[in-house]
Coordinates of C-alpha atoms and ligand atoms in Angstrom, one line a residue:
M351 CA -16.9 3.1 38.1
T352 CA -13.5 4.1 37.0
I353 CA -12.6 3.5 33.3
S354 CA -9.0 3.3 32.3
P355 CA -7.9 5.0 29.1
F356 CA -8.3 2.9 26.1
V357 CA -5.3 2.3 23.8
D358 CA -5.7 4.1 20.6
P359 CA -3.0 4.5 17.8
Q360 CA -0.3 6.5 18.8
T361 CA 0.2 10.3 17.3
R362 CA 1.6 9.9 13.9
R363 CA 5.4 10.5 13.8
S364 CA 6.2 13.9 12.4
S365 CA 7.9 13.5 9.0
V366 CA 8.9 15.8 6.4
A367 CA 6.4 15.9 3.3
V368 CA 7.5 14.7 0.0
D369 CA 5.6 15.5 -3.2
V370 CA 5.6 12.5 -5.5
G371 CA 4.1 13.7 -8.9
G372 CA 1.3 15.4 -6.9
V373 CA 0.7 12.7 -4.3
L374 CA 1.9 13.9 -0.8
V375 CA 3.7 11.5 1.2
G376 CA 4.5 12.1 4.9
G377 CA 4.1 15.4 6.6
G378 CA 0.8 14.2 8.1
A379 CA -0.8 13.3 4.6
P380 CA -3.1 10.1 4.6
V381 CA -1.1 7.1 4.4
V382 CA -0.4 6.4 0.6
V383 CA -0.9 3.0 -1.1
Q384 CA 1.5 1.9 -3.6
S385 CA 2.4 -1.2 -5.7
M386 CA 4.6 -2.3 -8.4
T387 CA 4.2 -3.9 -11.8
N388 CA 5.6 -7.3 -12.7
T389 CA 5.5 -6.7 -16.3
D390 CA 8.6 -6.2 -18.5
T391 CA 8.6 -2.4 -18.6
A392 CA 9.8 -2.5 -22.5
D393 CA 6.3 -4.2 -23.3
V394 CA 4.4 -0.9 -23.4
D395 CA 1.0 -2.4 -23.8
A396 CA 1.4 -4.9 -21.0
T397 CA 2.8 -2.3 -18.5
V398 CA 0.2 0.4 -19.5
A399 CA -2.6 -2.2 -19.0
Q400 CA -1.2 -3.3 -15.5
V401 CA -0.5 0.2 -14.2
A402 CA -4.0 1.0 -15.2
A403 CA -5.4 -1.9 -13.4
L404 CA -3.4 -1.2 -10.3
H405 CA -4.6 2.3 -10.3
R406 CA -8.1 1.3 -10.7
A407 CA -7.8 -1.0 -7.8
G408 CA -6.7 2.0 -5.6
S409 CA -2.9 2.4 -6.0
E410 CA -2.0 5.8 -5.7
I411 CA 1.6 5.4 -6.9
V412 CA 2.8 2.8 -9.1
R413 CA 6.6 1.4 -9.5
I414 CA 8.0 0.1 -12.6
T415 CA 11.3 -1.6 -13.3
V416 CA 13.8 0.3 -15.4
D417 CA 16.6 -2.2 -15.8
R418 CA 17.8 -1.6 -19.4
D419 CA 17.7 0.8 -22.4
E420 CA 14.5 -0.7 -23.8
S421 CA 12.7 -0.1 -20.6
A422 CA 14.0 3.2 -20.2
A423 CA 13.0 4.3 -23.7
A424 CA 9.5 2.6 -23.0
V425 CA 9.0 4.9 -19.9
P426 CA 7.8 8.1 -21.7
K427 CA 5.6 6.1 -24.1
I428 CA 3.9 4.5 -20.9
R429 CA 3.5 7.8 -19.6
D430 CA 2.0 9.3 -22.6
R431 CA -0.3 6.4 -23.0
L432 CA -1.6 6.7 -19.3
E433 CA -2.3 10.3 -19.8
R434 CA -4.3 9.7 -22.9
L435 CA -6.4 7.2 -21.1
G436 CA -6.9 10.1 -18.4
L437 CA -4.9 8.3 -15.8
D438 CA -2.9 10.7 -13.8
I439 CA -0.9 8.3 -11.7
P440 CA 2.8 9.0 -10.6
L441 CA 5.3 6.4 -12.0
I442 CA 8.3 5.5 -10.0
G443 CA 11.4 4.0 -11.8
D444 CA 13.0 1.2 -9.9
F445 CA 16.7 1.3 -10.8
H446 CA 19.7 -1.0 -9.9
Y447 CA 23.4 -0.9 -10.7
I448 CA 23.0 1.1 -14.0
G449 CA 20.4 3.8 -13.0
H450 CA 22.8 6.7 -13.2
T451 CA 23.6 5.6 -17.1
L452 CA 19.9 5.0 -18.0
L453 CA 18.8 8.2 -16.5
A454 CA 21.7 10.2 -18.4
D455 CA 21.0 8.5 -21.6
H456 CA 17.2 8.8 -21.5
P457 CA 16.3 12.2 -20.4
A458 CA 12.7 11.7 -21.6
C459 CA 12.6 8.8 -19.1
A460 CA 14.0 10.9 -16.3
E461 CA 11.5 13.6 -17.0
A462 CA 8.6 11.1 -17.3
L463 CA 9.2 9.5 -13.9
A464 CA 7.7 11.0 -10.7
K465 CA 10.5 9.6 -8.4
Y466 CA 13.6 7.5 -8.6
R467 CA 14.1 4.5 -6.3
I468 CA 17.7 3.7 -5.6
N469 CA 18.8 0.7 -3.5
P470 CA 22.2 1.7 -2.0
G471 CA 23.2 -2.0 -1.8
N472 CA 22.7 -2.3 -5.6
V473 CA 23.9 1.0 -7.0
G474 CA 27.7 0.0 -7.8
F475 CA 30.6 -1.7 -6.2
K476 CA 33.7 0.0 -4.4
D477 CA 34.6 3.5 -5.4
K478 CA 31.7 3.3 -7.7
K479 CA 29.1 3.0 -5.3
D480 CA 29.0 6.6 -3.9
R481 CA 30.0 8.1 -7.2
Q482 CA 27.1 6.3 -9.1
F483 CA 24.6 7.0 -6.1
I484 CA 25.7 10.8 -6.4
E485 CA 25.0 10.7 -10.2
I486 CA 21.5 9.6 -9.6
I487 CA 21.0 12.1 -6.9
E488 CA 22.3 14.8 -9.4
M489 CA 19.6 13.6 -11.9
A490 CA 17.0 13.8 -9.3
I491 CA 18.1 17.6 -8.4
R492 CA 18.3 18.4 -12.3
Y493 CA 14.8 17.1 -12.9
S494 CA 13.4 18.2 -9.5
K495 CA 12.2 14.6 -8.5
P496 CA 12.1 13.0 -5.3
V497 CA 14.0 9.6 -4.5
R498 CA 13.4 6.8 -2.3
I499 CA 16.6 5.4 -0.7
G500 CA 15.3 1.7 -0.4
V501 CA 17.6 -0.5 1.6
N502 CA 16.7 -4.1 1.2
W503 CA 17.8 -6.8 3.5
G504 CA 18.6 -9.1 0.8
S505 CA 21.1 -6.6 -0.9
L506 CA 22.6 -4.9 2.0
D507 CA 25.9 -3.0 1.5
Q508 CA 28.3 -5.7 2.6
V509 CA 31.3 -3.5 3.2
L510 CA 29.2 -1.6 5.8
L511 CA 28.0 -5.0 7.2
T512 CA 31.3 -6.4 7.6
R513 CA 32.8 -3.3 9.2
L514 CA 30.1 -3.2 11.9
M515 CA 30.4 -7.0 12.4
D516 CA 34.2 -6.5 12.9
E517 CA 33.5 -3.5 15.3
N518 CA 31.1 -5.6 17.2
A519 CA 33.5 -8.5 17.5
A520 CA 36.0 -6.3 19.0
N521 CA 33.5 -5.0 21.4
G522 CA 33.8 -6.6 25.1
S523 CA 30.1 -7.6 25.2
P524 CA 29.1 -8.1 21.5
L525 CA 25.5 -8.0 20.3
S526 CA 24.1 -10.7 18.2
A527 CA 24.7 -11.0 14.4
R528 CA 20.9 -10.2 14.0
D529 CA 21.3 -6.9 15.8
I530 CA 24.1 -5.9 13.9
T531 CA 22.4 -6.7 10.5
R532 CA 19.5 -4.6 11.7
E533 CA 21.7 -1.7 12.7
A534 CA 23.5 -2.0 9.2
I535 CA 20.2 -1.6 7.5
I536 CA 19.3 1.6 9.5
Q537 CA 22.9 3.0 8.9
S538 CA 22.8 2.2 5.2
A539 CA 19.6 4.1 4.8
L540 CA 20.8 7.1 7.0
H541 CA 24.2 7.3 5.5
S542 CA 22.8 7.3 2.0
A543 CA 20.2 10.0 3.1
A544 CA 23.1 12.0 4.6
L545 CA 24.9 11.8 1.3
A546 CA 21.9 12.7 -0.9
E547 CA 21.6 15.9 1.2
E548 CA 25.2 16.8 1.2
T549 CA 25.0 16.4 -2.8
G550 CA 22.2 19.1 -2.7
L551 CA 19.1 17.1 -2.6
A552 CA 16.5 18.6 -0.1
R553 CA 15.1 16.6 2.5
N554 CA 11.6 17.0 1.2
R555 CA 12.7 15.1 -1.8
I556 CA 13.9 11.9 0.1
I557 CA 11.6 9.1 1.4
L558 CA 13.4 6.2 3.1
S559 CA 12.5 2.5 3.3
A560 CA 14.3 -0.4 5.1
K561 CA 12.6 -3.6 3.8
V562 CA 13.3 -7.1 5.6
S563 CA 11.5 -10.3 5.3
Q564 CA 10.9 -11.1 9.0
V565 CA 8.1 -9.4 10.9
Q566 CA 10.0 -8.8 14.0
D567 CA 12.8 -7.4 12.2
L568 CA 10.7 -5.1 10.4
I569 CA 9.2 -3.8 13.6
A570 CA 12.7 -3.3 15.2
V571 CA 14.2 -1.6 12.3
Y572 CA 11.4 0.9 11.4
S573 CA 10.9 1.9 15.0
E574 CA 14.5 2.6 15.3
L575 CA 14.6 4.2 11.9
A576 CA 11.6 6.4 12.7
R577 CA 13.5 7.4 16.2
R578 CA 16.6 8.5 14.3
S579 CA 15.2 10.5 11.4
D580 CA 12.3 12.6 10.3
H581 CA 12.4 11.4 6.7
A582 CA 9.0 10.2 5.3
L583 CA 9.0 6.4 5.6
H584 CA 7.9 3.8 3.0
L585 CA 6.8 0.6 4.9
G586 CA 6.9 -3.0 3.4
L587 CA 7.9 -6.3 4.1
T588 CA 10.0 -7.7 1.3
E589 CA 9.4 -11.4 0.1
A590 CA 6.2 -11.4 2.2
G591 CA 5.2 -14.7 0.5
M592 CA 2.3 -16.1 -1.2
G593 CA -1.5 -16.4 -0.1
S594 CA -2.4 -15.9 3.3
K595 CA 1.0 -16.1 4.8
G596 CA 2.0 -13.0 2.6
I597 CA -1.1 -11.2 3.8
V598 CA -0.8 -12.2 7.5
A599 CA 2.8 -11.3 7.8
S600 CA 2.5 -8.0 6.1
A601 CA -0.4 -7.2 8.2
A602 CA 1.0 -8.1 11.4
A603 CA 4.3 -6.1 10.9
M604 CA 2.9 -3.0 9.2
G605 CA -0.3 -3.1 11.5
I606 CA 2.0 -2.8 14.4
I607 CA 4.2 0.0 12.8
L608 CA 1.3 1.9 11.7
Q609 CA -0.2 1.6 15.2
A610 CA 2.8 3.2 16.6
G611 CA 2.4 6.1 14.2
I612 CA 5.1 5.3 11.9
G613 CA 4.8 5.1 8.1
D614 CA 3.9 7.5 5.2
T615 CA 3.2 4.9 2.4
I616 CA 2.9 1.2 2.2
R617 CA 3.3 -1.4 -0.2
V618 CA 2.2 -5.1 0.3
S619 CA 4.7 -7.3 -1.7
L620 CA 2.6 -10.5 -2.2
T621 CA 3.9 -13.1 -4.5
P622 CA 1.1 -13.5 -7.0
E623 CA -0.3 -17.1 -7.5
P624 CA 0.4 -18.3 -11.0
G625 CA -2.0 -16.2 -13.3
G626 CA -3.2 -14.2 -10.2
D627 CA -4.3 -10.9 -10.2
R628 CA -1.6 -8.2 -9.3
S629 CA -4.3 -5.9 -7.9
R630 CA -4.6 -8.2 -4.9
E631 CA -1.7 -6.4 -3.2
V632 CA -3.4 -3.1 -3.4
I633 CA -6.7 -4.5 -2.1
V634 CA -5.0 -5.9 0.9
A635 CA -3.0 -2.7 1.4
Q636 CA -6.2 -0.7 1.4
E637 CA -8.0 -3.2 3.6
L638 CA -5.1 -3.0 6.1
L639 CA -5.4 0.9 6.5
Q640 CA -9.2 0.6 6.5
V641 CA -9.5 -2.1 9.0
M642 CA -7.1 -0.2 11.3
G643 CA -9.4 2.9 10.8
F644 CA -6.5 4.8 9.2
R645 CA -8.4 5.5 5.9
Q646 CA -11.5 4.7 3.9
F647 CA -11.3 3.5 0.6
V648 CA -14.5 1.2 -0.2
P649 CA -17.7 0.6 1.9
V650 CA -17.3 -2.0 4.5
V651 CA -19.3 -5.1 4.2
A652 CA -19.6 -6.9 7.6
A653 CA -20.7 -10.5 7.2
C654 CA -21.0 -13.0 10.2
P655 CA -18.8 -16.1 10.0
G656 CA -21.7 -18.5 9.8
C657 CA -22.2 -21.3 12.4
G658 CA -24.6 -24.1 13.0
R659 CA -27.6 -21.9 12.8
T660 CA -27.3 -21.6 9.1
T661 CA -26.3 -24.3 6.8
S662 CA -27.2 -22.2 3.7
T663 CA -24.5 -20.5 1.8
V664 CA -26.8 -17.7 0.6
F665 CA -25.6 -15.1 3.2
Q666 CA -22.0 -15.8 2.1
Q667 CA -22.9 -15.3 -1.5
L668 CA -24.7 -12.3 -1.0
A669 CA -21.9 -10.6 1.1
R670 CA -19.6 -11.6 -1.8
T671 CA -21.7 -10.1 -4.3
I672 CA -22.4 -7.0 -2.6
E673 CA -18.6 -6.4 -1.7
D674 CA -17.6 -7.2 -5.5
D675 CA -20.3 -4.9 -6.7
L676 CA -19.3 -2.0 -4.3
R677 CA -15.5 -2.3 -5.0
R678 CA -16.2 -2.5 -9.0
N679 CA -18.3 0.7 -8.8
M680 CA -16.0 2.7 -6.6
P681 CA -13.9 4.3 -9.3
L682 CA -17.2 5.8 -10.7
W683 CA -18.9 6.3 -7.2
R684 CA -15.9 8.2 -5.8
D685 CA -17.2 11.4 -7.7
K686 CA -20.7 10.4 -8.2
Y687 CA -21.2 9.7 -4.5
P688 CA -18.9 11.7 -2.2
G689 CA -18.4 9.9 1.0
V690 CA -19.9 6.6 -0.1
E691 CA -16.4 4.9 1.0
G692 CA -17.7 5.4 4.7
L693 CA -20.8 3.2 4.0
Q694 CA -21.3 0.1 6.2
V695 CA -23.4 -2.9 4.9
A696 CA -24.1 -5.9 7.2
V697 CA -25.1 -9.3 5.7
M698 CA -25.9 -11.8 8.7
G699 CA -26.7 -15.5 8.5
C700 CA -29.7 -15.7 11.0
I701 CA -32.0 -13.6 13.1
V702 CA -30.3 -14.6 16.4
N703 CA -27.6 -12.1 16.2
G704 CA -28.2 -10.8 12.7
P705 CA -30.6 -7.9 13.4
G706 CA -28.4 -6.6 16.3
E707 CA -25.5 -6.3 14.0
S708 CA -27.6 -5.1 11.0
K709 CA -28.8 -2.2 13.2
H710 CA -25.1 -1.1 13.7
A711 CA -24.5 -0.8 9.9
D712 CA -26.2 1.8 7.8
I713 CA -28.0 -1.0 5.8
G714 CA -28.1 -4.6 6.7
I715 CA -30.1 -7.8 6.3
S716 CA -30.5 -10.9 8.5
L717 CA -31.1 -13.8 6.1
P718 CA -33.1 -16.8 7.4
G719 CA -31.2 -19.5 9.2
T720 CA -32.0 -23.2 9.4
G721 CA -35.6 -23.6 10.4
E722 CA -36.3 -20.0 10.5
S723 CA -39.2 -18.6 8.5
P724 CA -38.1 -17.6 4.9
A725 CA -38.0 -13.8 5.6
A726 CA -35.2 -11.4 5.7
P727 CA -35.6 -8.2 7.8
V728 CA -33.4 -5.3 6.4
F729 CA -32.5 -2.4 8.6
I730 CA -31.7 1.1 7.5
D731 CA -29.9 3.6 9.7
G732 CA -30.8 1.3 12.7
K733 CA -34.4 1.0 12.1
K734 CA -36.4 -1.9 10.5
A735 CA -37.2 -0.9 6.8
G736 CA -38.9 -3.8 5.6
T737 CA -38.7 -7.7 5.2
L738 CA -37.7 -9.5 1.9
R739 CA -39.3 -12.7 1.0
G740 CA -39.1 -15.1 -1.9
P741 CA -36.5 -16.5 -4.1
K742 CA -35.1 -12.9 -5.0
I743 CA -33.9 -11.7 -1.6
A744 CA -30.5 -11.3 -2.7
E745 CA -31.2 -9.2 -5.9
D746 CA -33.9 -7.2 -3.9
F747 CA -31.3 -6.3 -1.2
Q748 CA -28.9 -5.2 -4.0
V749 CA -31.5 -3.0 -5.2
M750 CA -32.1 -1.5 -1.8
V751 CA -28.4 -1.0 -1.2
A752 CA -28.2 1.0 -4.6
D753 CA -31.2 3.0 -3.6
Y754 CA -29.6 3.9 -0.2
I755 CA -26.5 5.1 -1.8
E756 CA -28.4 7.3 -4.4
K757 CA -30.5 8.8 -1.6
R758 CA -27.8 9.3 1.1
F759 CA -24.9 10.1 -1.2
G760 CA -26.4 11.2 -4.5
K761 CA -26.5 14.9 -3.7
G762 CA -23.1 14.8 -1.8
E763 CA -24.8 14.9 1.6
Ligands
SF4_1494 S1 -25.6 -14.1 12.8 FE1 -26.6 -16.3 13.1 S2 -25.6 -17.6 11.5 FE2 -24.3 -15.9 11.6 S3 -22.7 -16.4 13.3 FE3 -24.1 -15.3 14.2 S4 -25.6 -17.0 15.0 FE4 -24.4 -17.9 13.5

C-alpha cells in the first residue's frame, strides 16, 4: 500500500522576535493570545478589573485605549494596581491622532505601557501625518518600547489609496478596486515600518497588523504581507461581529493563515453581547490555537454530539460541568499540576461508541443511553477502571477526574 504524505501545517514563517514586556512575539515563539478592554481607561477600577479578568482567562497581553489626558493619567495607576495584585501582564496603549501629545505630556504613561499601537491611517492629516507618526516612534525609542503598526481597512490612508487607484486607472489592464485596496493596506503597513526603521526603531521593536473585516481579504492580505516582510505579525479580523458569526469568521480566516505558518500573535475581536463577558474573546482565541494543535491552554473535554440513542441531557451537563471546572481551576493548576493542560477527558452519551472514544482519552466515561442499563463505565489511560452507578454518577466522575489529575500531574510527572 502506498500512503501519500498527509497535509500538516506549513513550517512557521520566520519572523523577527519582539519582546513585549517580557512576552516574546515572533521569532518562533508560541503564538501569543491577546485581547483588548472595552472600559473607559480613565476608570481605573473598571479597567483593572477587566484587565485582571482577561488575564485570568488567559490573555497574555492586554490592550487599553489611551484616547485623552484622563486615560493617559490613569495608565500608571492601572499598572501599579495590577502589580499590587501580582498580575504581571504587559499593557498596550492604543493611540489615535493625539498619541504623540499624550505620550509627551504623560511620561509615566509612556513608561508604564509595554507597547504602543499606532494606526497609520489615524495618526494625523497631510503634513502632520508623518511628523506625528515619527514623534510616536521617537517616544518608543526614548522609552525602549516596541510598537505595533496596525493598519485598519476602515481607516486606511486615503492619500495612499487614491494614488494607487489613480495609478491603477492609468494602467492598460487595471486590477479590481478590491485588489488595489488590499495592496494599499499592505503598502501602508510596509511604508510605515520602513519610516519607523529610518527613524531609528529597530526591527525587533516593530509588529505589523493589517486588519480587514472579510475572511478572504484577511487571508489574501496576510499571505502577501508575510511574503514581503519578516516583521512579527499580529493577526485579527476587525469587526468580526457578534456571536457565532464572529467566532466562525475569525476561526476560518485565522485558521487558514495560521495553517500556512503565518502569525505570531492573535486577537479575536468579538462584539460582546449586551452584558456579555469580554473574556469570551480570549477563550475563543485559545480554543482556536488549541484545536489546531499549536498550543495547549486547558484540558480538552471531548463530548459526543448526542443522537437518538440518548434522550437524556446528563452527558451534556456533565461535559459542561467538567469543562467549566477545568477552566476555572487552570490559573491555580498551571503551577500546581505542570502539564495538566495536555489532559484529555471524554464524556460520551451511550455505550455504542462511548467506550471506544473514552479509551482514546486520558479519562473518559460512557453514560447510559436510552434503554441501556444505568451503569457508566469509566476508562483511565485506555483501560476500564470501574463502573459508576446510581444518582451521583456525575459527582463521582468529577472526583475521579480530580484524583487522576492529582496522581498524574501532582508530582510534576
Ligand atoms: S456516543 Fe452514543 S449518544 Fe453519543 S453520538 Fe455516539 S451513538 Fe449517539
